[in-house]
Each structure stands twice: as C-alpha cells, then as structure tokens.
Amino acid sequence: ISYGVALDASGSKAHIAGSTQATDFPTVNPYQATLNKLYGISDAFVSVITDDTPGIIAPDLAASIAHSPVSVNVGLNLTYTLHVVNGGNAGASNVVLTDPLPASAGFVSANSSQGSCAHAAGVVSCALGDMASSASATISVVVTPSVAGGLYNTVSVAANEVEITTANNSATDVTSVIGNIDLSLTLTDSPDPVFIGNNLTYSLNVA
C-alpha cells in the first residue's frame, strides 16, 4: 500500500512511502518472514525510483559577434570579433561560420584561430573543421563602412550533425557609423585695393 509520493529537486527521483505484508517485497531486515504470517504485521518501506533515461548526446554550436571601436567614421576600419563555441556534449564536424557582409561594408580581411576564411561576393565563409565538446574558435573580420547610419551584420554557424538547439546558431551586431565632417573656410577683404589710412574689412565664412 502506498501512502505518499515525493519528487526530489532534480526531478529525476521519486520517493514512495508505504507498507506491505508481502513476503517477497524487497525490504531491508523484514518482519514478513515470521511476524507477517503470525500476526499480520506490515513492513514500512520507502522506495526510490530513478529516471536513468540517457540525455540527448549532440553538439550545440553558439555564435556571437562584437565590434571595435564602439562607433566608427565612414572610410575607417571596423573590426568584428566573431566567436563560436560548442556547448554540447558531443563533437561537431565540418563547422562553417558564414558572415554575409552589409552592402555598405567593404571587405578588408578575415582571419580565424582555426581553419581558414575566404571572401567572395560579399560573403565571408570560415571553414573551422571539427570542434569537440567545449571547444571554441575566434574569427576577426575587418571592413570599411561607406555609409553613415546603423550598420547591421548577422553571422551564423552550422555543422553536419543535428544539434540540441539551433536558436543560438546566429547573432546580430549593430554599429553606429558616423558621417565625416567637411568644413570650409573662406576669407574676403573690402575694399580691395585700399588706400593708406583707410579702413580695410576682412570677412571670414565657415561652412
């Protein structure tokens, strides 16, 4: 007879409390061999049921992106730092990071801590090879923005295996690109020419 069931904090073990008069119930130092038969005395018990179902074994790639400097002027270099980590409990093979550059970002260079990177038709692709569980890789991509405003860049990563989740396989970065200031200064005088002893006026115009 069961009197109560409790689930532990991990959610993987159930504790069941009850009593039994069965002679074959697996209790420690039971009475059932003698007293159960003679007097109907029950043995109390607490059973622990454990979930031994194995967890999912798969890689879990995650991509992140950051930029430097915080903001950049048009025509100056902007460096993206891309990071890929395998947070799963299995290795990932043929890992590829893809970065379709914004149209207003001119490609300068791309380097990776493992594997190699290539640029074609505005897309940076980095073949990172195999990544074991907990392994990580860092990629540096340098571009030159040509238009002022918000510069959006989204990167993504994939592998041959089915992952635990793909929600963290892509990341987006926004950079503030500042337009360049082009000041001009003009200087005029009046009258020109001027006679000795007469006033001469200079006019300066900033635009």
mmCIF file of C-alpha atoms in Angstrom:
data_model
loop_
_atom_site.group_PDB
_atom_site.id
_atom_site.type_symbol
_atom_site.label_atom_id
_atom_site.label_comp_id
_atom_site.label_asym_id
_atom_site.label_seq_id
_atom_site.Cartn_x
_atom_site.Cartn_y
_atom_site.Cartn_z
ATOM 1 C CA ILE A 1 0.000 0.000 0.000
ATOM 2 C CA SER A 2 1.396 3.411 -0.988
ATOM 3 C CA TYR A 3 0.784 6.378 1.326
ATOM 4 C CA GLY A 4 2.693 9.141 -0.406
ATOM 5 C CA VAL A 5 4.901 10.105 -3.364
ATOM 6 C CA ALA A 6 7.517 12.887 -3.373
ATOM 7 C CA LEU A 7 9.686 14.161 -6.225
ATOM 8 C CA ASP A 8 13.177 15.429 -5.419
ATOM 9 C CA ALA A 9 14.538 18.804 -6.569
ATOM 10 C CA SER A 10 16.300 17.354 -9.597
ATOM 11 C CA GLY A 11 13.069 15.892 -10.923
ATOM 12 C CA SER A 12 14.788 12.584 -11.633
ATOM 13 C CA LYS A 13 13.932 10.645 -8.464
ATOM 14 C CA ALA A 14 10.547 9.734 -6.977
ATOM 15 C CA HIS A 15 10.293 8.654 -3.296
ATOM 16 C CA ILE A 16 7.336 6.385 -2.492
ATOM 17 C CA ALA A 17 6.388 5.602 1.133
ATOM 18 C CA GLY A 18 4.022 2.799 2.120
ATOM 19 C CA SER A 19 3.586 -0.530 3.851
ATOM 20 C CA THR A 20 3.435 -4.155 2.771
ATOM 21 C CA GLN A 21 2.703 -7.618 4.128
ATOM 22 C CA ALA A 22 4.115 -9.316 1.092
ATOM 23 C CA THR A 23 6.709 -11.986 1.850
ATOM 24 C CA ASP A 24 8.678 -11.285 -1.316
ATOM 25 C CA PHE A 25 8.842 -7.482 -1.163
ATOM 26 C CA PRO A 26 12.495 -6.341 -1.232
ATOM 27 C CA THR A 27 12.703 -4.588 2.174
ATOM 28 C CA VAL A 28 15.729 -4.493 4.481
ATOM 29 C CA ASN A 29 15.527 -6.807 7.554
ATOM 30 C CA PRO A 30 11.799 -7.508 7.049
ATOM 31 C CA TYR A 31 9.365 -8.964 9.548
ATOM 32 C CA GLN A 32 7.338 -10.730 6.904
ATOM 33 C CA ALA A 33 9.212 -13.976 7.180
ATOM 34 C CA THR A 34 7.809 -14.549 10.676
ATOM 35 C CA LEU A 35 5.549 -11.879 12.173
ATOM 36 C CA ASN A 36 3.651 -11.122 8.983
ATOM 37 C CA LYS A 37 2.331 -14.614 8.799
ATOM 38 C CA LEU A 38 1.583 -14.931 12.531
ATOM 39 C CA TYR A 39 0.191 -11.518 13.431
ATOM 40 C CA GLY A 40 -0.440 -9.656 10.189
ATOM 41 C CA ILE A 41 2.228 -7.047 10.961
ATOM 42 C CA SER A 42 3.159 -4.838 7.994
ATOM 43 C CA ASP A 43 6.607 -3.670 6.923
ATOM 44 C CA ALA A 44 7.015 0.070 6.205
ATOM 45 C CA PHE A 45 9.059 0.976 3.164
ATOM 46 C CA VAL A 46 10.442 3.885 1.198
ATOM 47 C CA SER A 47 11.232 3.165 -2.426
ATOM 48 C CA VAL A 48 13.297 5.425 -4.680
ATOM 49 C CA ILE A 49 12.571 5.306 -8.402
ATOM 50 C CA THR A 50 15.277 6.887 -10.563
ATOM 51 C CA ASP A 51 14.993 8.042 -14.168
ATOM 52 C CA ASP A 52 18.039 6.559 -15.878
ATOM 53 C CA THR A 53 16.998 7.646 -19.350
ATOM 54 C CA PRO A 54 20.150 8.957 -21.067
ATOM 55 C CA GLY A 55 20.140 12.639 -22.051
ATOM 56 C CA ILE A 56 20.497 13.913 -25.587
ATOM 57 C CA ILE A 57 24.033 13.478 -26.885
ATOM 58 C CA ALA A 58 24.665 16.088 -29.553
ATOM 59 C CA PRO A 59 26.703 19.227 -30.261
ATOM 60 C CA ASP A 60 25.338 22.696 -29.527
ATOM 61 C CA LEU A 61 27.084 25.420 -31.516
ATOM 62 C CA ALA A 62 26.638 29.039 -30.465
ATOM 63 C CA ALA A 63 27.750 32.152 -32.366
ATOM 64 C CA SER A 64 28.402 35.641 -31.019
ATOM 65 C CA ILE A 65 29.618 38.896 -32.586
ATOM 66 C CA ALA A 66 31.126 42.125 -31.237
ATOM 67 C CA HIS A 67 32.746 45.155 -32.882
ATOM 68 C CA SER A 68 35.520 47.659 -32.277
ATOM 69 C CA PRO A 69 35.672 50.630 -31.993
ATOM 70 C CA VAL A 70 32.292 51.381 -30.396
ATOM 71 C CA SER A 71 31.467 53.748 -33.274
ATOM 72 C CA VAL A 72 33.373 54.379 -36.481
ATOM 73 C CA ASN A 73 33.635 57.121 -39.085
ATOM 74 C CA VAL A 74 32.887 56.491 -42.732
ATOM 75 C CA GLY A 75 36.011 55.286 -44.512
ATOM 76 C CA LEU A 76 37.786 53.962 -41.394
ATOM 77 C CA ASN A 77 38.307 50.297 -40.484
ATOM 78 C CA LEU A 78 35.799 48.442 -38.311
ATOM 79 C CA THR A 79 36.795 45.121 -36.727
ATOM 80 C CA TYR A 80 34.265 42.385 -35.978
ATOM 81 C CA THR A 81 35.209 39.677 -33.460
ATOM 82 C CA LEU A 82 33.185 36.520 -34.047
ATOM 83 C CA HIS A 83 33.151 33.693 -31.503
ATOM 84 C CA VAL A 84 31.959 30.113 -31.969
ATOM 85 C CA VAL A 85 31.711 27.633 -29.076
ATOM 86 C CA ASN A 86 30.427 24.051 -28.915
ATOM 87 C CA GLY A 87 28.463 23.889 -25.676
ATOM 88 C CA GLY A 88 27.057 20.428 -26.374
ATOM 89 C CA ASN A 89 28.197 17.069 -25.034
ATOM 90 C CA ALA A 90 29.346 15.722 -28.420
ATOM 91 C CA GLY A 91 31.713 16.893 -31.132
ATOM 92 C CA ALA A 92 30.678 18.780 -34.262
ATOM 93 C CA SER A 93 32.192 18.113 -37.677
ATOM 94 C CA ASN A 94 32.653 20.362 -40.704
ATOM 95 C CA VAL A 95 31.776 23.515 -38.755
ATOM 96 C CA VAL A 96 31.259 26.525 -41.037
ATOM 97 C CA LEU A 97 30.686 30.132 -39.994
ATOM 98 C CA THR A 98 29.040 32.415 -42.566
ATOM 99 C CA ASP A 99 29.028 36.212 -42.474
ATOM 100 C CA PRO A 100 27.155 37.976 -45.321
ATOM 101 C CA LEU A 101 28.642 41.441 -45.010
ATOM 102 C CA PRO A 102 26.395 44.517 -45.188
ATOM 103 C CA ALA A 103 26.321 46.101 -48.634
ATOM 104 C CA SER A 104 27.920 49.297 -47.316
ATOM 105 C CA ALA A 105 30.837 47.460 -45.651
ATOM 106 C CA GLY A 106 33.872 46.946 -47.856
ATOM 107 C CA PHE A 107 35.844 43.794 -47.084
ATOM 108 C CA VAL A 108 39.424 44.214 -45.838
ATOM 109 C CA SER A 109 40.485 40.925 -44.206
ATOM 110 C CA ALA A 110 39.339 37.812 -42.315
ATOM 111 C CA ASN A 111 41.353 35.514 -40.045
ATOM 112 C CA SER A 112 40.442 32.580 -37.793
ATOM 113 C CA SER A 113 42.072 30.880 -34.802
ATOM 114 C CA GLN A 114 41.466 27.553 -36.557
ATOM 115 C CA GLY A 115 40.664 26.521 -40.099
ATOM 116 C CA SER A 116 40.581 29.197 -42.793
ATOM 117 C CA CYS A 117 38.398 32.043 -44.064
ATOM 118 C CA ALA A 118 37.564 33.185 -47.593
ATOM 119 C CA HIS A 119 35.630 36.113 -49.067
ATOM 120 C CA ALA A 120 33.519 36.002 -52.216
ATOM 121 C CA ALA A 121 30.639 38.154 -53.459
ATOM 122 C CA GLY A 122 30.321 39.984 -50.163
ATOM 123 C CA VAL A 123 30.188 36.832 -48.022
ATOM 124 C CA VAL A 124 32.875 35.710 -45.564
ATOM 125 C CA SER A 125 32.946 31.929 -45.029
ATOM 126 C CA CYS A 126 35.179 30.293 -42.425
ATOM 127 C CA ALA A 127 35.717 26.522 -42.539
ATOM 128 C CA LEU A 128 36.549 25.704 -38.918
ATOM 129 C CA GLY A 129 36.748 21.912 -39.284
ATOM 130 C CA ASP A 130 35.844 19.708 -36.301
ATOM 131 C CA MET A 131 35.041 21.116 -32.862
ATOM 132 C CA ALA A 132 34.999 18.882 -29.793
ATOM 133 C CA SER A 133 32.670 19.476 -26.865
ATOM 134 C CA SER A 134 33.594 22.784 -25.112
ATOM 135 C CA ALA A 135 35.909 23.777 -27.985
ATOM 136 C CA SER A 136 35.830 27.349 -29.288
ATOM 137 C CA ALA A 137 37.138 29.396 -32.208
ATOM 138 C CA THR A 138 37.593 33.142 -32.762
ATOM 139 C CA ILE A 139 37.363 34.919 -36.114
ATOM 140 C CA SER A 140 38.400 38.508 -36.862
ATOM 141 C CA VAL A 141 36.764 40.293 -39.820
ATOM 142 C CA VAL A 142 37.819 43.814 -40.820
ATOM 143 C CA VAL A 143 35.600 46.005 -43.020
ATOM 144 C CA THR A 144 35.392 49.655 -44.099
ATOM 145 C CA PRO A 145 31.932 51.285 -43.849
ATOM 146 C CA SER A 146 30.996 53.666 -46.653
ATOM 147 C CA VAL A 147 27.594 54.981 -45.488
ATOM 148 C CA ALA A 148 26.626 56.701 -42.239
ATOM 149 C CA GLY A 149 23.922 55.191 -40.019
ATOM 150 C CA GLY A 150 23.289 51.843 -38.358
ATOM 151 C CA LEU A 151 25.383 49.011 -39.791
ATOM 152 C CA TYR A 152 23.755 45.597 -39.212
ATOM 153 C CA ASN A 153 25.806 42.410 -39.503
ATOM 154 C CA THR A 154 24.431 38.895 -38.873
ATOM 155 C CA VAL A 155 26.599 35.777 -38.612
ATOM 156 C CA SER A 156 25.570 32.119 -38.425
ATOM 157 C CA VAL A 157 27.240 28.765 -37.794
ATOM 158 C CA ALA A 158 26.334 25.203 -38.788
ATOM 159 C CA ALA A 159 27.759 21.673 -38.742
ATOM 160 C CA ASN A 160 26.969 18.248 -40.176
ATOM 161 C CA GLU A 161 25.238 16.969 -37.026
ATOM 162 C CA VAL A 162 21.747 17.652 -35.693
ATOM 163 C CA GLU A 163 22.184 19.967 -32.714
ATOM 164 C CA ILE A 164 20.493 20.136 -29.308
ATOM 165 C CA THR A 165 19.169 23.569 -30.333
ATOM 166 C CA THR A 166 19.755 25.941 -33.234
ATOM 167 C CA ALA A 167 18.312 29.024 -31.527
ATOM 168 C CA ASN A 168 21.840 30.208 -30.664
ATOM 169 C CA ASN A 169 23.403 29.500 -34.066
ATOM 170 C CA SER A 170 23.171 33.105 -35.245
ATOM 171 C CA ALA A 171 23.889 36.538 -33.795
ATOM 172 C CA THR A 172 23.450 40.134 -34.972
ATOM 173 C CA ASP A 173 25.545 43.225 -34.278
ATOM 174 C CA VAL A 174 24.679 46.896 -34.877
ATOM 175 C CA THR A 175 27.377 49.545 -35.264
ATOM 176 C CA SER A 176 26.907 53.308 -35.375
ATOM 177 C CA VAL A 177 28.701 54.687 -38.442
ATOM 178 C CA ILE A 178 29.349 58.434 -38.275
ATOM 179 C CA GLY A 179 29.463 60.610 -41.375
ATOM 180 C CA ASN A 180 32.605 62.660 -41.920
ATOM 181 C CA ILE A 181 32.572 66.425 -41.321
ATOM 182 C CA ASP A 182 33.985 68.592 -44.155
ATOM 183 C CA LEU A 183 34.398 72.213 -43.007
ATOM 184 C CA SER A 184 35.460 75.009 -45.362
ATOM 185 C CA LEU A 185 36.739 78.485 -44.586
ATOM 186 C CA THR A 186 36.754 81.465 -46.984
ATOM 187 C CA LEU A 187 38.332 84.882 -46.443
ATOM 188 C CA THR A 188 37.500 88.074 -48.357
ATOM 189 C CA ASP A 189 38.533 91.700 -47.946
ATOM 190 C CA SER A 190 36.883 95.002 -48.815
ATOM 191 C CA PRO A 191 37.717 97.381 -50.323
ATOM 192 C CA ASP A 192 40.425 95.976 -52.498
ATOM 193 C CA PRO A 193 42.650 97.794 -53.111
ATOM 194 C CA VAL A 194 42.585 100.135 -50.119
ATOM 195 C CA PHE A 195 44.339 103.465 -49.668
ATOM 196 C CA ILE A 196 46.756 104.036 -46.822
ATOM 197 C CA GLY A 197 44.920 105.305 -43.789
ATOM 198 C CA ASN A 198 41.511 103.938 -44.851
ATOM 199 C CA ASN A 199 39.668 101.041 -43.195
ATOM 200 C CA LEU A 200 40.046 97.506 -44.560
ATOM 201 C CA THR A 201 37.415 94.909 -43.643
ATOM 202 C CA TYR A 202 38.079 91.151 -43.644
ATOM 203 C CA SER A 203 35.120 88.718 -43.843
ATOM 204 C CA LEU A 204 35.515 85.056 -42.814
ATOM 205 C CA ASN A 205 32.893 82.446 -43.741
ATOM 206 C CA VAL A 206 32.795 78.936 -42.215
ATOM 207 C CA ALA A 207 30.653 76.301 -43.937
#
